[in-house]
Amino acid sequence: MSDALLAPAEAPVHLSLTKAELLDDYRLGWESRHASLAGRREVFMGKAKFGIFGDGKELPQLAMARAFQNGDFRSGYYRDQTFMVAIGELTWQQYFAQLYANPDPEADPSTAGRAMNGHFGTRLLDDDGKFKPQTSTKNSSADISPTGGQMPRLVGLAYASKLYRQNPELHQFTDFSVNGNEVAFGTIGNASTSEGVFFEAINAAGVLQVPMLMSVWDDHYGISVPAEYQTTKQSISAILAGFQREGEGQEGFEIFVVRGWDYPSLVDTYQRATAVCRAQHVPVLIHVTEVTQPQGHSTSGSHERYKPKARLSWEEQHDCLTKFRDYLLTEGLASEDELAQIEKTAAATIKQARTTAWSAFFDPIQQEREEALEVLTKMVAEAGEESGLAELVNGLKTNVTPIRADIVRTLRKALRLVRGARPSAGRRAAQRLLEQCEAENADRYNSYLFSQSDEAIGNIEEVPVQFAPDAPLVDGREVLQACFTANFERDPRIFAIGEDVGHIGDVNQAFAGLQEKFGALRVTDTGIRECTIVGQGIGAALRGLRPITEIQYLDYLLYAIQILSDDVACLQYRTKGGQKAPLIVRTRGHRLEGIWHSGSPIQMILGAIRGMHLCVPRDMTQAAGFYNTLLRSDEPAIVIECLNGYRLKEKLPANIGEFTLPLGRPEVLRQGEDLTIVTYGSMCRIVLDAAKQLAEVGISAEVIDVQTLLPFDTDQLIADSLRKTGRVIFADEDVPGGATAYMMQQVLDGQQAYQLLDSAPRCIAAQAHRPPYGSDGDYFSKPNAEDVFDAAYELLRETDPAKFPAIY
């Protein structure tokens, strides 16, 4: 135990709070403590699956709540229950509803039962999926479990305030900001400050000078691992001391250290820290030390297993609520009887909230079980006791705490038992009830992976591209440059950030001249920090802006893939349509040369970002069409431009900023009769070259560019092609078993096109290793025209070996 931990408390700060305000905080603190204790019991009783609670952090969260104003945002972690109740954005009944996983968004507005307890967020969208005004409410972005994962988004929430303050074109959007006065409050545990993303975010906020107020709840442990294994000097504020600004007007952070049980100092610190953060846009770190965690990390185990007796004794003596009680008594602000009554009332309040929440969760399930039992009992009467149905039904009837899965499972097994029997009224009723249950549960547990608003991708009006008769041939980069220019002129909310995006106009010049035209606030260079570049976009998109965040090369997306997967991709889903972040990630990849500049790790991306769209255009005109569509939609996406296409010549569309390209619709690039080749991106040129060579030997290949992988061929156009050709090759530059396998599954399984084939399907992919540097490395590592030719030739040779004799 460090000396600092045992240091005596400083002299109390004078507070201007009234007695009523002080006792209200005391009440909330004890309600939160009783909620934590009750939550743990509910898990051990089997009424909840897991519990993680905010006990020991009550006082600093109450102090933070007193500094939190309308328009402010929180990006925190799973111990902030006291704060959420204190700002009026969580009730204790909602708290328990989340613990029980109630799928009703009215019961659990944060996640509709989709995230475990302690994952908070406010509903930023109305029933139509449109943003509600944010400046008249207290706001919280939706929590995620991965430790440190709240940090990238926090940078973006604060960055939005900077844009709203400094860009006059944004002053009209008063529902989202009042002159950029909003503070983004972050919270994190001391152990999670060891994550690299924490340091990246702190550095980014210091460089950007944004109103980000970061609170570190320091209870000396990370689960069972003490601070000496977590943090240099065992103090995050000590090792970040170099971030402290040297004076007013200088860049850097303001850093405060305050004890987590010292209520007057906590309130004073948060008031002073928030004032400078809000007015001056100076990032702030508040290191809240000497915090306790009375029940340990979670319901997975007890902290008595790893904390020494001296630490446990110290925590008992320095429990923040005990210290708050002592302060109120010592200062003559309340009597023993008053405080005892508050504690007793708080316990009763939590008991009532818990009971009501359990009834709201369990009563509908019981009613659904009764409906199922009524139908199943009819089936027993029709089939007879010997059918086995009676035992099945009795199992459901005697289940003390059934869940919806038990109901559906029983209905499915019951219908299985009477398969082949004469249709009856009971059987038909069971079938109808099963279909109803599955539809209702699909909404409860599977809906809102994507937007369901009128701004969803599928609702964006398609505007065909138009070319003037004398349309100039320009470099592909100039097509994108014109597209971005038109969109920036159309919508002042659009901005672009990334490495080399600003001054030089990105490494491939698609933003060339745009910073000079629109200013550095809208076309902005960043440091080399891919994760927080994306995080800046997520937070800004949550606040109504339209960010384009650039990852310079597709290979570097790995730095950001975790936050894309855990945060933005599942945002609509984990809030059941309560929040959205229409982020566009612009990057480039596929063909080129070298282990780290020729990437096509599509399998990884497909597996990680469900909930985002994935556009893989073959040229810059197609990319421009996707950008035009996405910038009118409210859904997030990744656009992968072809790295070797920026200087290839393309016609410049006449309606460059207006034409839209629908997602999920493949394009037939070449008509054919003998086989279908499905591909995308830079492989389109290679496959077209191979198709030309195949035609020279009498093979007619149909070439299809899928254009987007998420969504994939929503109109089943590829299956239509297979009805004609009966043969298919899937080709790309990913690893074997990667995106080619995905495309094959989508077509043969998803479209049931296996029955249309006359030959086994083929996949052509790159080698399993990354391509070495040089043109030979590219040729021998990634599919080439000769590979495609040979694979297609062999397919036709199987059918007619006389016409297509062996080549090798």
mmCIF file of C-alpha atoms in Angstrom, residues 22-272:
data_model
loop_
_atom_site.group_PDB
_atom_site.id
_atom_site.type_symbol
_atom_site.label_atom_id
_atom_site.label_comp_id
_atom_site.label_asym_id
_atom_site.label_seq_id
_atom_site.Cartn_x
_atom_site.Cartn_y
_atom_site.Cartn_z
ATOM 1 C CA LEU A 22 -26.355 17.647 0.622
ATOM 2 C CA LEU A 23 -28.895 15.208 1.996
ATOM 3 C CA ASP A 24 -30.241 14.554 -1.475
ATOM 4 C CA ASP A 25 -26.745 13.454 -2.518
ATOM 5 C CA TYR A 26 -26.515 11.307 0.608
ATOM 6 C CA ARG A 27 -29.832 9.686 -0.289
ATOM 7 C CA LEU A 28 -28.764 9.014 -3.877
ATOM 8 C CA GLY A 29 -25.457 7.602 -2.698
ATOM 9 C CA TRP A 30 -27.162 5.121 -0.406
ATOM 10 C CA GLU A 31 -29.767 4.213 -2.993
ATOM 11 C CA SER A 32 -26.945 3.393 -5.371
ATOM 12 C CA ARG A 33 -25.142 1.337 -2.723
ATOM 13 C CA HIS A 34 -28.275 -0.664 -1.937
ATOM 14 C CA ALA A 35 -28.837 -1.161 -5.668
ATOM 15 C CA SER A 36 -25.346 -2.649 -5.975
ATOM 16 C CA LEU A 37 -25.896 -4.943 -3.003
ATOM 17 C CA ALA A 38 -29.316 -6.022 -4.271
ATOM 18 C CA GLY A 39 -28.001 -6.558 -7.774
ATOM 19 C CA ARG A 40 -25.351 -8.949 -6.533
ATOM 20 C CA ARG A 41 -27.970 -10.932 -4.609
ATOM 21 C CA GLU A 42 -30.205 -11.139 -7.690
ATOM 22 C CA VAL A 43 -27.364 -12.711 -9.673
ATOM 23 C CA PHE A 44 -26.642 -15.265 -6.970
ATOM 24 C CA MET A 45 -30.358 -16.088 -6.824
ATOM 25 C CA GLY A 46 -30.305 -16.870 -10.538
ATOM 26 C CA LYS A 47 -32.562 -14.007 -11.583
ATOM 27 C CA ALA A 48 -29.744 -12.375 -13.578
ATOM 28 C CA LYS A 49 -26.764 -13.771 -15.448
ATOM 29 C CA PHE A 50 -23.974 -11.458 -14.301
ATOM 30 C CA GLY A 51 -23.481 -8.287 -12.331
ATOM 31 C CA ILE A 52 -20.939 -5.493 -12.265
ATOM 32 C CA PHE A 53 -21.653 -2.523 -10.039
ATOM 33 C CA GLY A 54 -20.595 1.002 -9.086
ATOM 34 C CA ASP A 55 -20.303 0.669 -5.328
ATOM 35 C CA GLY A 56 -17.476 2.725 -3.868
ATOM 36 C CA LYS A 57 -17.664 5.307 -6.665
ATOM 37 C CA GLU A 58 -20.818 7.036 -5.451
ATOM 38 C CA LEU A 59 -19.373 10.322 -4.151
ATOM 39 C CA PRO A 60 -17.183 11.291 -7.117
ATOM 40 C CA GLN A 61 -20.064 10.528 -9.451
ATOM 41 C CA LEU A 62 -22.416 12.715 -7.433
ATOM 42 C CA ALA A 63 -19.877 15.542 -7.603
ATOM 43 C CA MET A 64 -19.451 15.066 -11.347
ATOM 44 C CA ALA A 65 -23.218 15.113 -11.831
ATOM 45 C CA ARG A 66 -23.405 18.544 -10.185
ATOM 46 C CA ALA A 67 -21.087 19.915 -12.896
ATOM 47 C CA PHE A 68 -22.874 18.191 -15.795
ATOM 48 C CA GLN A 69 -25.211 20.473 -17.783
ATOM 49 C CA ASN A 70 -27.756 20.173 -20.565
ATOM 50 C CA GLY A 71 -26.017 19.526 -23.855
ATOM 51 C CA ASP A 72 -23.068 17.784 -22.215
ATOM 52 C CA PHE A 73 -22.161 14.212 -23.151
ATOM 53 C CA ARG A 74 -20.853 11.273 -21.191
ATOM 54 C CA SER A 75 -18.638 8.520 -22.580
ATOM 55 C CA GLY A 76 -18.033 6.226 -19.671
ATOM 56 C CA TYR A 77 -17.865 2.708 -18.418
ATOM 57 C CA TYR A 78 -19.921 0.224 -16.507
ATOM 58 C CA ARG A 79 -19.672 1.632 -12.975
ATOM 59 C CA ASP A 80 -21.418 4.963 -13.534
ATOM 60 C CA GLN A 81 -24.850 4.063 -12.169
ATOM 61 C CA THR A 82 -24.830 6.779 -9.499
ATOM 62 C CA PHE A 83 -24.002 9.470 -12.028
ATOM 63 C CA MET A 84 -26.709 8.371 -14.467
ATOM 64 C CA VAL A 85 -29.370 8.468 -11.744
ATOM 65 C CA ALA A 86 -28.076 11.782 -10.416
ATOM 66 C CA ILE A 87 -28.445 13.499 -13.817
ATOM 67 C CA GLY A 88 -31.980 12.110 -14.162
ATOM 68 C CA GLU A 89 -31.247 9.756 -17.077
ATOM 69 C CA LEU A 90 -31.692 6.469 -15.209
ATOM 70 C CA THR A 91 -34.248 5.233 -12.706
ATOM 71 C CA TRP A 92 -33.622 2.400 -10.318
ATOM 72 C CA GLN A 93 -36.385 0.402 -11.963
ATOM 73 C CA GLN A 94 -34.589 0.822 -15.313
ATOM 74 C CA TYR A 95 -31.371 -0.187 -13.602
ATOM 75 C CA PHE A 96 -32.864 -3.512 -12.508
ATOM 76 C CA ALA A 97 -34.633 -3.971 -15.838
ATOM 77 C CA GLN A 98 -31.226 -3.992 -17.494
ATOM 78 C CA LEU A 99 -29.904 -6.436 -14.914
ATOM 79 C CA TYR A 100 -32.753 -8.821 -15.809
ATOM 80 C CA ALA A 101 -32.242 -8.210 -19.573
ATOM 81 C CA ASN A 102 -35.728 -6.844 -20.168
ATOM 82 C CA PRO A 103 -35.970 -6.450 -23.978
ATOM 83 C CA ASP A 104 -38.513 -3.630 -23.795
ATOM 84 C CA PRO A 105 -36.837 -0.268 -24.575
ATOM 85 C CA GLU A 106 -39.407 1.421 -22.366
ATOM 86 C CA ALA A 107 -38.144 -0.679 -19.454
ATOM 87 C CA ASP A 108 -34.440 -0.456 -20.347
ATOM 88 C CA PRO A 109 -33.974 2.617 -22.547
ATOM 89 C CA SER A 110 -30.199 2.190 -22.635
ATOM 90 C CA THR A 111 -29.957 -1.172 -24.399
ATOM 91 C CA ALA A 112 -33.394 -2.850 -24.467
ATOM 92 C CA GLY A 113 -31.879 -5.766 -22.577
ATOM 93 C CA ARG A 114 -29.114 -6.308 -25.129
ATOM 94 C CA ALA A 115 -26.138 -5.343 -22.972
ATOM 95 C CA MET A 116 -25.319 -6.601 -19.515
ATOM 96 C CA ASN A 117 -25.982 -4.337 -16.568
ATOM 97 C CA GLY A 118 -24.025 -1.151 -16.109
ATOM 98 C CA HIS A 119 -24.075 -0.233 -19.805
ATOM 99 C CA PHE A 120 -25.750 3.131 -19.999
ATOM 100 C CA GLY A 121 -26.835 5.485 -22.757
ATOM 101 C CA THR A 122 -29.592 7.965 -23.491
ATOM 102 C CA ARG A 123 -31.965 7.661 -26.420
ATOM 103 C CA LEU A 124 -30.715 10.272 -28.863
ATOM 104 C CA LEU A 125 -33.224 9.347 -31.594
ATOM 105 C CA ASP A 126 -36.987 9.689 -31.835
ATOM 106 C CA ASP A 127 -39.319 6.903 -32.972
ATOM 107 C CA ASP A 128 -38.589 7.772 -36.607
ATOM 108 C CA GLY A 129 -34.844 7.407 -36.137
ATOM 109 C CA LYS A 130 -34.174 11.162 -36.333
ATOM 110 C CA PHE A 131 -31.967 13.016 -33.884
ATOM 111 C CA LYS A 132 -33.778 14.635 -30.995
ATOM 112 C CA PRO A 133 -32.548 18.021 -29.745
ATOM 113 C CA GLN A 134 -29.415 17.492 -27.648
ATOM 114 C CA THR A 135 -28.905 20.922 -26.126
ATOM 115 C CA SER A 136 -31.973 20.649 -23.892
ATOM 116 C CA THR A 137 -31.064 17.249 -22.453
ATOM 117 C CA LYS A 138 -28.245 15.541 -20.626
ATOM 118 C CA ASN A 139 -26.706 13.002 -22.976
ATOM 119 C CA SER A 140 -24.755 9.791 -22.737
ATOM 120 C CA SER A 141 -23.224 7.811 -25.572
ATOM 121 C CA ALA A 142 -23.860 4.078 -25.373
ATOM 122 C CA ASP A 143 -21.337 2.151 -23.288
ATOM 123 C CA ILE A 144 -19.239 -0.782 -24.441
ATOM 124 C CA SER A 145 -17.446 -3.362 -22.302
ATOM 125 C CA PRO A 146 -13.935 -3.424 -23.826
ATOM 126 C CA THR A 147 -11.860 -1.442 -21.367
ATOM 127 C CA GLY A 148 -10.638 1.824 -22.793
ATOM 128 C CA GLY A 149 -13.042 1.516 -25.715
ATOM 129 C CA GLN A 150 -14.963 4.601 -24.616
ATOM 130 C CA MET A 151 -11.917 6.799 -25.169
ATOM 131 C CA PRO A 152 -11.826 7.228 -28.988
ATOM 132 C CA ARG A 153 -15.495 8.242 -29.102
ATOM 133 C CA LEU A 154 -14.899 10.637 -26.196
ATOM 134 C CA VAL A 155 -12.340 12.534 -28.263
ATOM 135 C CA GLY A 156 -14.936 12.918 -31.015
ATOM 136 C CA LEU A 157 -17.668 14.102 -28.664
ATOM 137 C CA ALA A 158 -15.346 16.845 -27.421
ATOM 138 C CA TYR A 159 -14.055 17.615 -30.907
ATOM 139 C CA ALA A 160 -17.612 18.310 -32.055
ATOM 140 C CA SER A 161 -17.795 21.167 -29.529
ATOM 141 C CA LYS A 162 -14.679 22.680 -31.066
ATOM 142 C CA LEU A 163 -16.179 22.496 -34.550
ATOM 143 C CA TYR A 164 -19.511 23.913 -33.405
ATOM 144 C CA ARG A 165 -17.732 26.818 -31.705
ATOM 145 C CA GLN A 166 -15.135 27.687 -34.325
ATOM 146 C CA ASN A 167 -17.011 27.041 -37.587
ATOM 147 C CA PRO A 168 -19.610 29.795 -38.157
ATOM 148 C CA GLU A 169 -21.416 27.650 -40.730
ATOM 149 C CA LEU A 170 -22.403 25.293 -37.902
ATOM 150 C CA HIS A 171 -23.913 27.918 -35.615
ATOM 151 C CA GLN A 172 -27.304 27.317 -37.217
ATOM 152 C CA PHE A 173 -27.503 23.793 -35.735
ATOM 153 C CA THR A 174 -28.710 24.918 -32.321
ATOM 154 C CA ASP A 175 -30.298 21.554 -31.520
ATOM 155 C CA PHE A 176 -26.801 20.094 -31.311
ATOM 156 C CA SER A 177 -24.719 22.851 -29.751
ATOM 157 C CA VAL A 178 -24.798 26.264 -28.136
ATOM 158 C CA ASN A 179 -21.557 27.866 -29.319
ATOM 159 C CA GLY A 180 -19.605 24.700 -28.533
ATOM 160 C CA ASN A 181 -20.137 25.116 -24.781
ATOM 161 C CA GLU A 182 -20.736 21.395 -24.263
ATOM 162 C CA VAL A 183 -18.242 19.335 -22.269
ATOM 163 C CA ALA A 184 -17.577 15.669 -23.024
ATOM 164 C CA PHE A 185 -17.187 13.818 -19.727
ATOM 165 C CA GLY A 186 -15.226 10.575 -19.760
ATOM 166 C CA THR A 187 -14.859 7.995 -17.027
ATOM 167 C CA ILE A 188 -12.490 5.054 -16.735
ATOM 168 C CA GLY A 189 -11.026 2.763 -14.089
ATOM 169 C CA ASN A 190 -7.391 3.218 -13.124
ATOM 170 C CA ALA A 191 -6.333 -0.154 -14.558
ATOM 171 C CA SER A 192 -7.827 0.594 -17.950
ATOM 172 C CA THR A 193 -5.564 3.629 -18.266
ATOM 173 C CA SER A 194 -2.891 1.049 -19.114
ATOM 174 C CA GLU A 195 -4.555 0.542 -22.487
ATOM 175 C CA GLY A 196 -2.762 2.106 -25.421
ATOM 176 C CA VAL A 197 -5.992 3.666 -26.631
ATOM 177 C CA PHE A 198 -6.200 5.675 -23.399
ATOM 178 C CA PHE A 199 -2.821 7.288 -24.030
ATOM 179 C CA GLU A 200 -3.638 7.817 -27.701
ATOM 180 C CA ALA A 201 -6.875 9.572 -26.781
ATOM 181 C CA ILE A 202 -5.258 11.722 -24.089
ATOM 182 C CA ASN A 203 -2.577 12.828 -26.523
ATOM 183 C CA ALA A 204 -5.128 13.540 -29.252
ATOM 184 C CA ALA A 205 -7.253 15.661 -26.908
ATOM 185 C CA GLY A 206 -4.183 17.638 -25.875
ATOM 186 C CA VAL A 207 -3.213 18.278 -29.472
ATOM 187 C CA LEU A 208 -6.753 19.241 -30.463
ATOM 188 C CA GLN A 209 -7.426 21.321 -27.318
ATOM 189 C CA VAL A 210 -11.011 20.190 -26.895
ATOM 190 C CA PRO A 211 -13.386 20.323 -23.903
ATOM 191 C CA MET A 212 -12.825 16.768 -22.677
ATOM 192 C CA LEU A 213 -13.041 16.130 -18.941
ATOM 193 C CA MET A 214 -11.560 12.735 -18.063
ATOM 194 C CA SER A 215 -12.226 11.142 -14.673
ATOM 195 C CA VAL A 216 -10.164 8.197 -13.487
ATOM 196 C CA TRP A 217 -11.743 6.194 -10.662
ATOM 197 C CA ASP A 218 -8.633 4.809 -8.939
ATOM 198 C CA ASP A 219 -9.345 1.934 -6.555
ATOM 199 C CA HIS A 220 -5.764 0.616 -6.839
ATOM 200 C CA TYR A 221 -6.772 -2.595 -8.630
ATOM 201 C CA GLY A 222 -7.713 -3.968 -12.036
ATOM 202 C CA ILE A 223 -9.786 -7.022 -11.090
ATOM 203 C CA SER A 224 -7.144 -8.836 -8.974
ATOM 204 C CA VAL A 225 -4.051 -7.041 -10.265
ATOM 205 C CA PRO A 226 -2.779 -4.173 -8.076
ATOM 206 C CA ALA A 227 -1.498 -0.842 -9.341
ATOM 207 C CA GLU A 228 2.173 -1.782 -9.116
ATOM 208 C CA TYR A 229 1.577 -4.090 -12.081
ATOM 209 C CA GLN A 230 -0.632 -1.585 -13.905
ATOM 210 C CA THR A 231 0.862 1.895 -13.871
ATOM 211 C CA THR A 232 4.330 3.420 -13.697
ATOM 212 C CA LYS A 233 4.686 5.176 -10.321
ATOM 213 C CA GLN A 234 1.244 3.673 -9.499
ATOM 214 C CA SER A 235 -0.278 7.028 -10.467
ATOM 215 C CA ILE A 236 -1.751 8.037 -13.800
ATOM 216 C CA SER A 237 -1.663 11.718 -12.848
ATOM 217 C CA ALA A 238 2.025 11.504 -11.950
ATOM 218 C CA ILE A 239 3.041 9.987 -15.270
ATOM 219 C CA LEU A 240 0.843 12.437 -17.213
ATOM 220 C CA ALA A 241 2.262 15.451 -15.378
ATOM 221 C CA GLY A 242 4.055 16.527 -18.536
ATOM 222 C CA PHE A 243 0.674 17.195 -20.127
ATOM 223 C CA GLN A 244 -0.028 19.930 -17.551
ATOM 224 C CA ARG A 245 -0.178 23.279 -19.348
ATOM 225 C CA GLU A 246 2.275 25.898 -18.191
ATOM 226 C CA GLY A 247 -0.270 28.651 -17.829
ATOM 227 C CA GLU A 248 -3.535 30.070 -19.091
ATOM 228 C CA GLY A 249 -3.548 30.318 -22.863
ATOM 229 C CA GLN A 250 -0.926 27.601 -23.204
ATOM 230 C CA GLU A 251 -1.626 24.210 -24.744
ATOM 231 C CA GLY A 252 -1.922 21.127 -22.607
ATOM 232 C CA PHE A 253 -4.138 19.698 -19.885
ATOM 233 C CA GLU A 254 -5.302 20.846 -16.505
ATOM 234 C CA ILE A 255 -4.706 17.972 -14.060
ATOM 235 C CA PHE A 256 -6.456 17.641 -10.713
ATOM 236 C CA VAL A 257 -5.996 15.011 -7.996
ATOM 237 C CA VAL A 258 -8.698 14.507 -5.394
ATOM 238 C CA ARG A 259 -9.632 11.799 -2.908
ATOM 239 C CA GLY A 260 -12.716 9.769 -3.738
ATOM 240 C CA TRP A 261 -14.125 9.986 -0.200
ATOM 241 C CA ASP A 262 -13.622 13.753 0.313
ATOM 242 C CA TYR A 263 -17.035 15.131 -0.662
ATOM 243 C CA PRO A 264 -16.322 18.886 -0.303
ATOM 244 C CA SER A 265 -13.101 18.636 -2.297
ATOM 245 C CA LEU A 266 -14.791 16.507 -4.951
ATOM 246 C CA VAL A 267 -17.573 19.024 -5.512
ATOM 247 C CA ASP A 268 -15.134 21.942 -5.550
ATOM 248 C CA THR A 269 -12.743 20.167 -7.927
ATOM 249 C CA TYR A 270 -15.419 19.262 -10.431
ATOM 250 C CA GLN A 271 -16.852 22.768 -10.414
ATOM 251 C CA ARG A 272 -13.442 24.368 -11.058
#
